[in-house]
Amino acid sequence: MEIKIFEDAAALGLAAAEIFANQIKAKPDCILGLATGASPVPTYTRLIELYKAGEISFKDVSTFNLDEYCDLPKNDKNSYYTFMHENLFDHVDIKEENVHILNGNAEDTAREAADFDKAMAEAGGVDIQLLGIGNNGHIGFNEPADAFTTGTFKVQLTESTLQANSRYFDENPMPHYALTMGVGSIMSAKKIVLIATGAAKAQVIYDTVKGSVTPQVPASILQNHADCILLFDKAAASKL
Ligand code: GLP
């Protein structure tokens, strides 16, 4: 794992966006794995700037998002569908048919998951995957567990995640289930970029980087990935 430490979230966002922009320039029809949460917002903001400056185009890019809540209307303000459109897709020239976001309202979630994995495989796999990290070490919505997960599946969110994410939910209660790429799907990306900011992530970053590889800290499996870059601000890296 390669580690880079930045002064703050803004500087980290610029660096992460540059990695993704370089991927798009090198392979205009690349497959991006994308993430939600507060962490990737500065990265997406910078990618929009680069698009508007004419430096990159998303016209041939395809995307696969890590996860989506179950039982939340697609257009709810807290759906990851809404998040991705507000923070990136509505501002660039990506084609809607090239955007892949799990349907958390699918009647047959197993089928939805299998179809998503199939589409990802048929596209040739993810070239570069962006990841945030939960306070409990989750990647996507792969919560601490007794074993690493494989492909896309329906997961019950843990108390830690419900607490961390419930701040976004007011009128609608926070969903307790989500669909997520599995750890195996995430690890099959050719390159992975994990970003983390803020002192609240310092302990889990320590466990991810210095601890043993364990499904109790799902992100620790990144130690086994051949091409993984970790970008931290000073606060998130403070225990390393
Ligand atoms: C959610 C997402 C994760 C994300 C995490 C951290 O739980 N499913 O993919 O990494 O939040 O979010 P934040 O960046 O807001 O700390």
PDB file of N, CA, C and O in Angstrom, residues 16-73:
ATOM      1  N   ALA A  16      -6.648  13.312  -5.250  1.00  0.00           N
ATOM      2  CA  ALA A  16      -7.468  12.165  -5.656  1.00  0.00           C
ATOM      3  C   ALA A  16      -8.065  12.406  -7.037  1.00  0.00           C
ATOM      4  O   ALA A  16      -8.085  11.514  -7.897  1.00  0.00           O
ATOM      5  N   ALA A  17      -8.533  13.635  -7.269  1.00  0.00           N
ATOM      6  CA  ALA A  17      -9.126  13.960  -8.573  1.00  0.00           C
ATOM      7  C   ALA A  17      -8.081  13.827  -9.680  1.00  0.00           C
ATOM      8  O   ALA A  17      -8.402  13.375 -10.787  1.00  0.00           O
ATOM      9  N   GLU A  18      -6.844  14.200  -9.363  1.00  0.00           N
ATOM     10  CA  GLU A  18      -5.796  14.099 -10.384  1.00  0.00           C
ATOM     11  C   GLU A  18      -5.564  12.637 -10.783  1.00  0.00           C
ATOM     12  O   GLU A  18      -5.399  12.326 -11.959  1.00  0.00           O
ATOM     13  N   ILE A  19      -5.604  11.752  -9.801  1.00  0.00           N
ATOM     14  CA  ILE A  19      -5.420  10.323 -10.108  1.00  0.00           C
ATOM     15  C   ILE A  19      -6.543   9.847 -11.042  1.00  0.00           C
ATOM     16  O   ILE A  19      -6.302   9.155 -12.034  1.00  0.00           O
ATOM     17  N   PHE A  20      -7.785  10.249 -10.730  1.00  0.00           N
ATOM     18  CA  PHE A  20      -8.915   9.824 -11.561  1.00  0.00           C
ATOM     19  C   PHE A  20      -8.883  10.491 -12.931  1.00  0.00           C
ATOM     20  O   PHE A  20      -9.177   9.850 -13.952  1.00  0.00           O
ATOM     21  N   ALA A  21      -8.491  11.766 -12.963  1.00  0.00           N
ATOM     22  CA  ALA A  21      -8.415  12.474 -14.251  1.00  0.00           C
ATOM     23  C   ALA A  21      -7.351  11.817 -15.142  1.00  0.00           C
ATOM     24  O   ALA A  21      -7.566  11.643 -16.358  1.00  0.00           O
ATOM     25  N   ASN A  22      -6.228  11.440 -14.530  1.00  0.00           N
ATOM     26  CA  ASN A  22      -5.173  10.787 -15.321  1.00  0.00           C
ATOM     27  C   ASN A  22      -5.652   9.450 -15.875  1.00  0.00           C
ATOM     28  O   ASN A  22      -5.317   9.081 -17.007  1.00  0.00           O
ATOM     29  N   GLN A  23      -6.452   8.739 -15.089  1.00  0.00           N
ATOM     30  CA  GLN A  23      -7.020   7.470 -15.572  1.00  0.00           C
ATOM     31  C   GLN A  23      -7.938   7.720 -16.776  1.00  0.00           C
ATOM     32  O   GLN A  23      -7.876   7.001 -17.777  1.00  0.00           O
ATOM     33  N   ILE A  24      -8.758   8.753 -16.678  1.00  0.00           N
ATOM     34  CA  ILE A  24      -9.698   9.053 -17.770  1.00  0.00           C
ATOM     35  C   ILE A  24      -8.934   9.490 -19.020  1.00  0.00           C
ATOM     36  O   ILE A  24      -9.289   9.107 -20.137  1.00  0.00           O
ATOM     37  N   LYS A  25      -7.856  10.279 -18.822  1.00  0.00           N
ATOM     38  CA  LYS A  25      -7.059  10.719 -19.983  1.00  0.00           C
ATOM     39  C   LYS A  25      -6.369   9.525 -20.638  1.00  0.00           C
ATOM     40  O   LYS A  25      -6.300   9.424 -21.867  1.00  0.00           O
ATOM     41  N   ALA A  26      -5.862   8.605 -19.807  1.00  0.00           N
ATOM     42  CA  ALA A  26      -5.124   7.444 -20.344  1.00  0.00           C
ATOM     43  C   ALA A  26      -6.067   6.467 -21.038  1.00  0.00           C
ATOM     44  O   ALA A  26      -5.677   5.794 -22.000  1.00  0.00           O
ATOM     45  N   LYS A  27      -7.307   6.363 -20.547  1.00  0.00           N
ATOM     46  CA  LYS A  27      -8.276   5.403 -21.093  1.00  0.00           C
ATOM     47  C   LYS A  27      -9.653   6.060 -21.060  1.00  0.00           C
ATOM     48  O   LYS A  27     -10.381   5.917 -20.070  1.00  0.00           O
ATOM     49  N   PRO A  28     -10.011   6.799 -22.103  1.00  0.00           N
ATOM     50  CA  PRO A  28     -11.262   7.571 -22.072  1.00  0.00           C
ATOM     51  C   PRO A  28     -12.520   6.733 -21.843  1.00  0.00           C
ATOM     52  O   PRO A  28     -13.533   7.249 -21.375  1.00  0.00           O
ATOM     53  N   ASP A  29     -12.459   5.435 -22.158  1.00  0.00           N
ATOM     54  CA  ASP A  29     -13.632   4.582 -21.915  1.00  0.00           C
ATOM     55  C   ASP A  29     -13.412   3.696 -20.688  1.00  0.00           C
ATOM     56  O   ASP A  29     -13.867   2.551 -20.637  1.00  0.00           O
ATOM     57  N   CYS A  30     -12.750   4.258 -19.691  1.00  0.00           N
ATOM     58  CA  CYS A  30     -12.437   3.454 -18.501  1.00  0.00           C
ATOM     59  C   CYS A  30     -13.686   3.207 -17.653  1.00  0.00           C
ATOM     60  O   CYS A  30     -14.730   3.836 -17.826  1.00  0.00           O
ATOM     61  N   ILE A  31     -13.529   2.260 -16.731  1.00  0.00           N
ATOM     62  CA  ILE A  31     -14.604   1.890 -15.801  1.00  0.00           C
ATOM     63  C   ILE A  31     -14.203   2.392 -14.417  1.00  0.00           C
ATOM     64  O   ILE A  31     -13.187   1.948 -13.862  1.00  0.00           O
ATOM     65  N   LEU A  32     -14.996   3.314 -13.885  1.00  0.00           N
ATOM     66  CA  LEU A  32     -14.701   3.871 -12.563  1.00  0.00           C
ATOM     67  C   LEU A  32     -15.609   3.239 -11.511  1.00  0.00           C
ATOM     68  O   LEU A  32     -16.811   3.110 -11.722  1.00  0.00           O
ATOM     69  N   GLY A  33     -15.042   2.888 -10.385  1.00  0.00           N
ATOM     70  CA  GLY A  33     -15.819   2.469  -9.229  1.00  0.00           C
ATOM     71  C   GLY A  33     -15.933   3.687  -8.317  1.00  0.00           C
ATOM     72  O   GLY A  33     -14.913   4.283  -7.972  1.00  0.00           O
ATOM     73  N   LEU A  34     -17.153   4.063  -7.955  1.00  0.00           N
ATOM     74  CA  LEU A  34     -17.333   5.320  -7.219  1.00  0.00           C
ATOM     75  C   LEU A  34     -17.960   5.107  -5.849  1.00  0.00           C
ATOM     76  O   LEU A  34     -18.625   4.098  -5.595  1.00  0.00           O
ATOM     77  N   ALA A  35     -17.741   6.101  -4.993  1.00  0.00           N
ATOM     78  CA  ALA A  35     -18.139   6.013  -3.591  1.00  0.00           C
ATOM     79  C   ALA A  35     -18.968   7.229  -3.201  1.00  0.00           C
ATOM     80  O   ALA A  35     -18.894   8.272  -3.848  1.00  0.00           O
ATOM     81  N   THR A  36     -19.684   7.092  -2.093  1.00  0.00           N
ATOM     82  CA  THR A  36     -20.460   8.206  -1.551  1.00  0.00           C
ATOM     83  C   THR A  36     -19.915   8.574  -0.168  1.00  0.00           C
ATOM     84  O   THR A  36     -18.871   8.079   0.234  1.00  0.00           O
ATOM     85  N   GLY A  37     -20.630   9.429   0.543  1.00  0.00           N
ATOM     86  CA  GLY A  37     -20.161   9.898   1.841  1.00  0.00           C
ATOM     87  C   GLY A  37     -19.571  11.292   1.686  1.00  0.00           C
ATOM     88  O   GLY A  37     -19.452  11.810   0.568  1.00  0.00           O
ATOM     89  N   ALA A  38     -19.185  11.878   2.809  1.00  0.00           N
ATOM     90  CA  ALA A  38     -18.621  13.237   2.764  1.00  0.00           C
ATOM     91  C   ALA A  38     -17.222  13.226   2.146  1.00  0.00           C
ATOM     92  O   ALA A  38     -16.835  14.176   1.455  1.00  0.00           O
ATOM     93  N   SER A  39     -16.475  12.151   2.368  1.00  0.00           N
ATOM     94  CA  SER A  39     -15.062  12.138   1.955  1.00  0.00           C
ATOM     95  C   SER A  39     -14.832  12.415   0.477  1.00  0.00           C
ATOM     96  O   SER A  39     -13.929  13.184   0.140  1.00  0.00           O
ATOM     97  N   PRO A  40     -15.588  11.810  -0.455  1.00  0.00           N
ATOM     98  CA  PRO A  40     -15.268  12.026  -1.867  1.00  0.00           C
ATOM     99  C   PRO A  40     -15.776  13.343  -2.468  1.00  0.00           C
ATOM    100  O   PRO A  40     -15.468  13.632  -3.628  1.00  0.00           O
ATOM    101  N   VAL A  41     -16.510  14.145  -1.699  1.00  0.00           N
ATOM    102  CA  VAL A  41     -17.110  15.355  -2.292  1.00  0.00           C
ATOM    103  C   VAL A  41     -16.052  16.300  -2.894  1.00  0.00           C
ATOM    104  O   VAL A  41     -16.202  16.736  -4.042  1.00  0.00           O
ATOM    105  N   PRO A  42     -14.960  16.629  -2.175  1.00  0.00           N
ATOM    106  CA  PRO A  42     -13.961  17.515  -2.800  1.00  0.00           C
ATOM    107  C   PRO A  42     -13.349  16.904  -4.079  1.00  0.00           C
ATOM    108  O   PRO A  42     -13.012  17.639  -5.014  1.00  0.00           O
ATOM    109  N   THR A  43     -13.238  15.585  -4.111  1.00  0.00           N
ATOM    110  CA  THR A  43     -12.712  14.918  -5.316  1.00  0.00           C
ATOM    111  C   THR A  43     -13.663  15.137  -6.488  1.00  0.00           C
ATOM    112  O   THR A  43     -13.240  15.489  -7.598  1.00  0.00           O
ATOM    113  N   TYR A  44     -14.949  14.945  -6.248  1.00  0.00           N
ATOM    114  CA  TYR A  44     -15.934  15.118  -7.325  1.00  0.00           C
ATOM    115  C   TYR A  44     -16.001  16.586  -7.763  1.00  0.00           C
ATOM    116  O   TYR A  44     -16.124  16.878  -8.954  1.00  0.00           O
ATOM    117  N   THR A  45     -15.913  17.491  -6.795  1.00  0.00           N
ATOM    118  CA  THR A  45     -15.940  18.922  -7.135  1.00  0.00           C
ATOM    119  C   THR A  45     -14.794  19.271  -8.079  1.00  0.00           C
ATOM    120  O   THR A  45     -14.976  19.980  -9.079  1.00  0.00           O
ATOM    121  N   ARG A  46     -13.626  18.723  -7.797  1.00  0.00           N
ATOM    122  CA  ARG A  46     -12.459  18.994  -8.649  1.00  0.00           C
ATOM    123  C   ARG A  46     -12.611  18.329 -10.024  1.00  0.00           C
ATOM    124  O   ARG A  46     -12.238  18.912 -11.050  1.00  0.00           O
ATOM    125  N   LEU A  47     -13.170  17.137 -10.056  1.00  0.00           N
ATOM    126  CA  LEU A  47     -13.378  16.475 -11.354  1.00  0.00           C
ATOM    127  C   LEU A  47     -14.342  17.288 -12.227  1.00  0.00           C
ATOM    128  O   LEU A  47     -14.155  17.389 -13.439  1.00  0.00           O
ATOM    129  N   ILE A  48     -15.356  17.877 -11.593  1.00  0.00           N
ATOM    130  CA  ILE A  48     -16.290  18.736 -12.344  1.00  0.00           C
ATOM    131  C   ILE A  48     -15.535  19.939 -12.908  1.00  0.00           C
ATOM    132  O   ILE A  48     -15.720  20.316 -14.074  1.00  0.00           O
ATOM    133  N   GLU A  49     -14.659  20.527 -12.088  1.00  0.00           N
ATOM    134  CA  GLU A  49     -13.856  21.673 -12.559  1.00  0.00           C
ATOM    135  C   GLU A  49     -13.000  21.267 -13.759  1.00  0.00           C
ATOM    136  O   GLU A  49     -12.905  22.004 -14.746  1.00  0.00           O
ATOM    137  N   LEU A  50     -12.382  20.113 -13.665  1.00  0.00           N
ATOM    138  CA  LEU A  50     -11.507  19.661 -14.760  1.00  0.00           C
ATOM    139  C   LEU A  50     -12.322  19.404 -16.027  1.00  0.00           C
ATOM    140  O   LEU A  50     -11.876  19.680 -17.141  1.00  0.00           O
ATOM    141  N   TYR A  51     -13.537  18.880 -15.848  1.00  0.00           N
ATOM    142  CA  TYR A  51     -14.429  18.678 -17.004  1.00  0.00           C
ATOM    143  C   TYR A  51     -14.790  20.036 -17.621  1.00  0.00           C
ATOM    144  O   TYR A  51     -14.700  20.220 -18.841  1.00  0.00           O
ATOM    145  N   LYS A  52     -15.172  20.987 -16.769  1.00  0.00           N
ATOM    146  CA  LYS A  52     -15.584  22.306 -17.280  1.00  0.00           C
ATOM    147  C   LYS A  52     -14.428  23.044 -17.933  1.00  0.00           C
ATOM    148  O   LYS A  52     -14.631  23.849 -18.842  1.00  0.00           O
ATOM    149  N   ALA A  53     -13.198  22.737 -17.495  1.00  0.00           N
ATOM    150  CA  ALA A  53     -12.009  23.361 -18.097  1.00  0.00           C
ATOM    151  C   ALA A  53     -11.617  22.655 -19.393  1.00  0.00           C
ATOM    152  O   ALA A  53     -10.645  23.034 -20.046  1.00  0.00           O
ATOM    153  N   GLY A  54     -12.348  21.614 -19.745  1.00  0.00           N
ATOM    154  CA  GLY A  54     -12.076  20.902 -20.998  1.00  0.00           C
ATOM    155  C   GLY A  54     -10.919  19.917 -20.907  1.00  0.00           C
ATOM    156  O   GLY A  54     -10.442  19.390 -21.914  1.00  0.00           O
ATOM    157  N   GLU A  55     -10.483  19.611 -19.669  1.00  0.00           N
ATOM    158  CA  GLU A  55      -9.334  18.704 -19.522  1.00  0.00           C
ATOM    159  C   GLU A  55      -9.732  17.230 -19.584  1.00  0.00           C
ATOM    160  O   GLU A  55      -8.928  16.380 -19.952  1.00  0.00           O
ATOM    161  N   ILE A  56     -10.949  16.923 -19.164  1.00  0.00           N
ATOM    162  CA  ILE A  56     -11.403  15.532 -19.210  1.00  0.00           C
ATOM    163  C   ILE A  56     -12.850  15.490 -19.708  1.00  0.00           C
ATOM    164  O   ILE A  56     -13.587  16.473 -19.579  1.00  0.00           O
ATOM    165  N   SER A  57     -13.214  14.338 -20.248  1.00  0.00           N
ATOM    166  CA  SER A  57     -14.608  14.119 -20.645  1.00  0.00           C
ATOM    167  C   SER A  57     -15.043  12.752 -20.120  1.00  0.00           C
ATOM    168  O   SER A  57     -14.264  11.794 -20.096  1.00  0.00           O
ATOM    169  N   PHE A  58     -16.294  12.692 -19.694  1.00  0.00           N
ATOM    170  CA  PHE A  58     -16.871  11.440 -19.202  1.00  0.00           C
ATOM    171  C   PHE A  58     -17.737  10.762 -20.272  1.00  0.00           C
ATOM    172  O   PHE A  58     -18.471   9.839 -19.967  1.00  0.00           O
ATOM    173  N   LYS A  59     -17.640  11.226 -21.514  1.00  0.00           N
ATOM    174  CA  LYS A  59     -18.622  10.758 -22.508  1.00  0.00           C
ATOM    175  C   LYS A  59     -18.506   9.258 -22.793  1.00  0.00           C
ATOM    176  O   LYS A  59     -19.497   8.643 -23.159  1.00  0.00           O
ATOM    177  N   ASP A  60     -17.324   8.697 -22.601  1.00  0.00           N
ATOM    178  CA  ASP A  60     -17.171   7.252 -22.818  1.00  0.00           C
ATOM    179  C   ASP A  60     -16.892   6.489 -21.519  1.00  0.00           C
ATOM    180  O   ASP A  60     -16.575   5.297 -21.545  1.00  0.00           O
ATOM    181  N   VAL A  61     -16.951   7.196 -20.402  1.00  0.00           N
ATOM    182  CA  VAL A  61     -16.668   6.577 -19.099  1.00  0.00           C
ATOM    183  C   VAL A  61     -17.901   5.821 -18.607  1.00  0.00           C
ATOM    184  O   VAL A  61     -19.032   6.263 -18.816  1.00  0.00           O
ATOM    185  N   SER A  62     -17.680   4.683 -17.953  1.00  0.00           N
ATOM    186  CA  SER A  62     -18.763   3.968 -17.261  1.00  0.00           C
ATOM    187  C   SER A  62     -18.455   3.952 -15.772  1.00  0.00           C
ATOM    188  O   SER A  62     -17.285   3.933 -15.377  1.00  0.00           O
ATOM    189  N   THR A  63     -19.510   3.945 -14.975  1.00  0.00           N
ATOM    190  CA  THR A  63     -19.293   3.944 -13.524  1.00  0.00           C
ATOM    191  C   THR A  63     -20.130   2.860 -12.842  1.00  0.00           C
ATOM    192  O   THR A  63     -21.240   2.542 -13.281  1.00  0.00           O
ATOM    193  N   PHE A  64     -19.571   2.333 -11.779  1.00  0.00           N
ATOM    194  CA  PHE A  64     -20.281   1.388 -10.906  1.00  0.00           C
ATOM    195  C   PHE A  64     -20.147   1.909  -9.485  1.00  0.00           C
ATOM    196  O   PHE A  64     -19.028   2.106  -9.001  1.00  0.00           O
ATOM    197  N   ASN A  65     -21.277   2.156  -8.838  1.00  0.00           N
ATOM    198  CA  ASN A  65     -21.208   2.655  -7.467  1.00  0.00           C
ATOM    199  C   ASN A  65     -21.168   1.514  -6.467  1.00  0.00           C
ATOM    200  O   ASN A  65     -21.762   0.456  -6.687  1.00  0.00           O
ATOM    201  N   LEU A  66     -20.489   1.766  -5.374  1.00  0.00           N
ATOM    202  CA  LEU A  66     -20.285   0.726  -4.370  1.00  0.00           C
ATOM    203  C   LEU A  66     -21.568   0.178  -3.770  1.00  0.00           C
ATOM    204  O   LEU A  66     -21.684  -1.025  -3.538  1.00  0.00           O
ATOM    205  N   ASP A  67     -22.507   1.092  -3.479  1.00  0.00           N
ATOM    206  CA  ASP A  67     -23.619   0.646  -2.633  1.00  0.00           C
ATOM    207  C   ASP A  67     -24.831   1.556  -2.772  1.00  0.00           C
ATOM    208  O   ASP A  67     -24.755   2.634  -3.362  1.00  0.00           O
ATOM    209  N   GLU A  68     -25.928   1.110  -2.215  1.00  0.00           N
ATOM    210  CA  GLU A  68     -27.179   1.896  -2.187  1.00  0.00           C
ATOM    211  C   GLU A  68     -28.045   1.374  -1.039  1.00  0.00           C
ATOM    212  O   GLU A  68     -28.047   0.182  -0.732  1.00  0.00           O
ATOM    213  N   TYR A  69     -28.755   2.296  -0.406  1.00  0.00           N
ATOM    214  CA  TYR A  69     -29.689   1.896   0.652  1.00  0.00           C
ATOM    215  C   TYR A  69     -30.842   1.089   0.071  1.00  0.00           C
ATOM    216  O   TYR A  69     -31.254   1.295  -1.073  1.00  0.00           O
ATOM    217  N   CYS A  70     -31.386   0.200   0.884  1.00  0.00           N
ATOM    218  CA  CYS A  70     -32.611  -0.510   0.519  1.00  0.00           C
ATOM    219  C   CYS A  70     -33.810   0.271   1.059  1.00  0.00           C
ATOM    220  O   CYS A  70     -33.706   0.963   2.081  1.00  0.00           O
ATOM    221  N   ASP A  71     -34.942   0.109   0.378  1.00  0.00           N
ATOM    222  CA  ASP A  71     -36.221   0.646   0.853  1.00  0.00           C
ATOM    223  C   ASP A  71     -36.197   2.165   1.043  1.00  0.00           C
ATOM    224  O   ASP A  71     -36.800   2.687   1.984  1.00  0.00           O
ATOM    225  N   LEU A  72     -35.472   2.843   0.191  1.00  0.00           N
ATOM    226  CA  LEU A  72     -35.461   4.306   0.176  1.00  0.00           C
ATOM    227  C   LEU A  72     -35.788   4.692  -1.262  1.00  0.00           C
ATOM    228  O   LEU A  72     -35.173   4.166  -2.181  1.00  0.00           O
ATOM    229  N   PRO A  73     -36.780   5.596  -1.473  1.00  0.00           N
ATOM    230  CA  PRO A  73     -37.084   5.951  -2.866  1.00  0.00           C
ATOM    231  C   PRO A  73     -35.824   6.424  -3.590  1.00  0.00           C
ATOM    232  O   PRO A  73     -34.983   7.110  -3.004  1.00  0.00           O
TER     233      PRO A  73
END
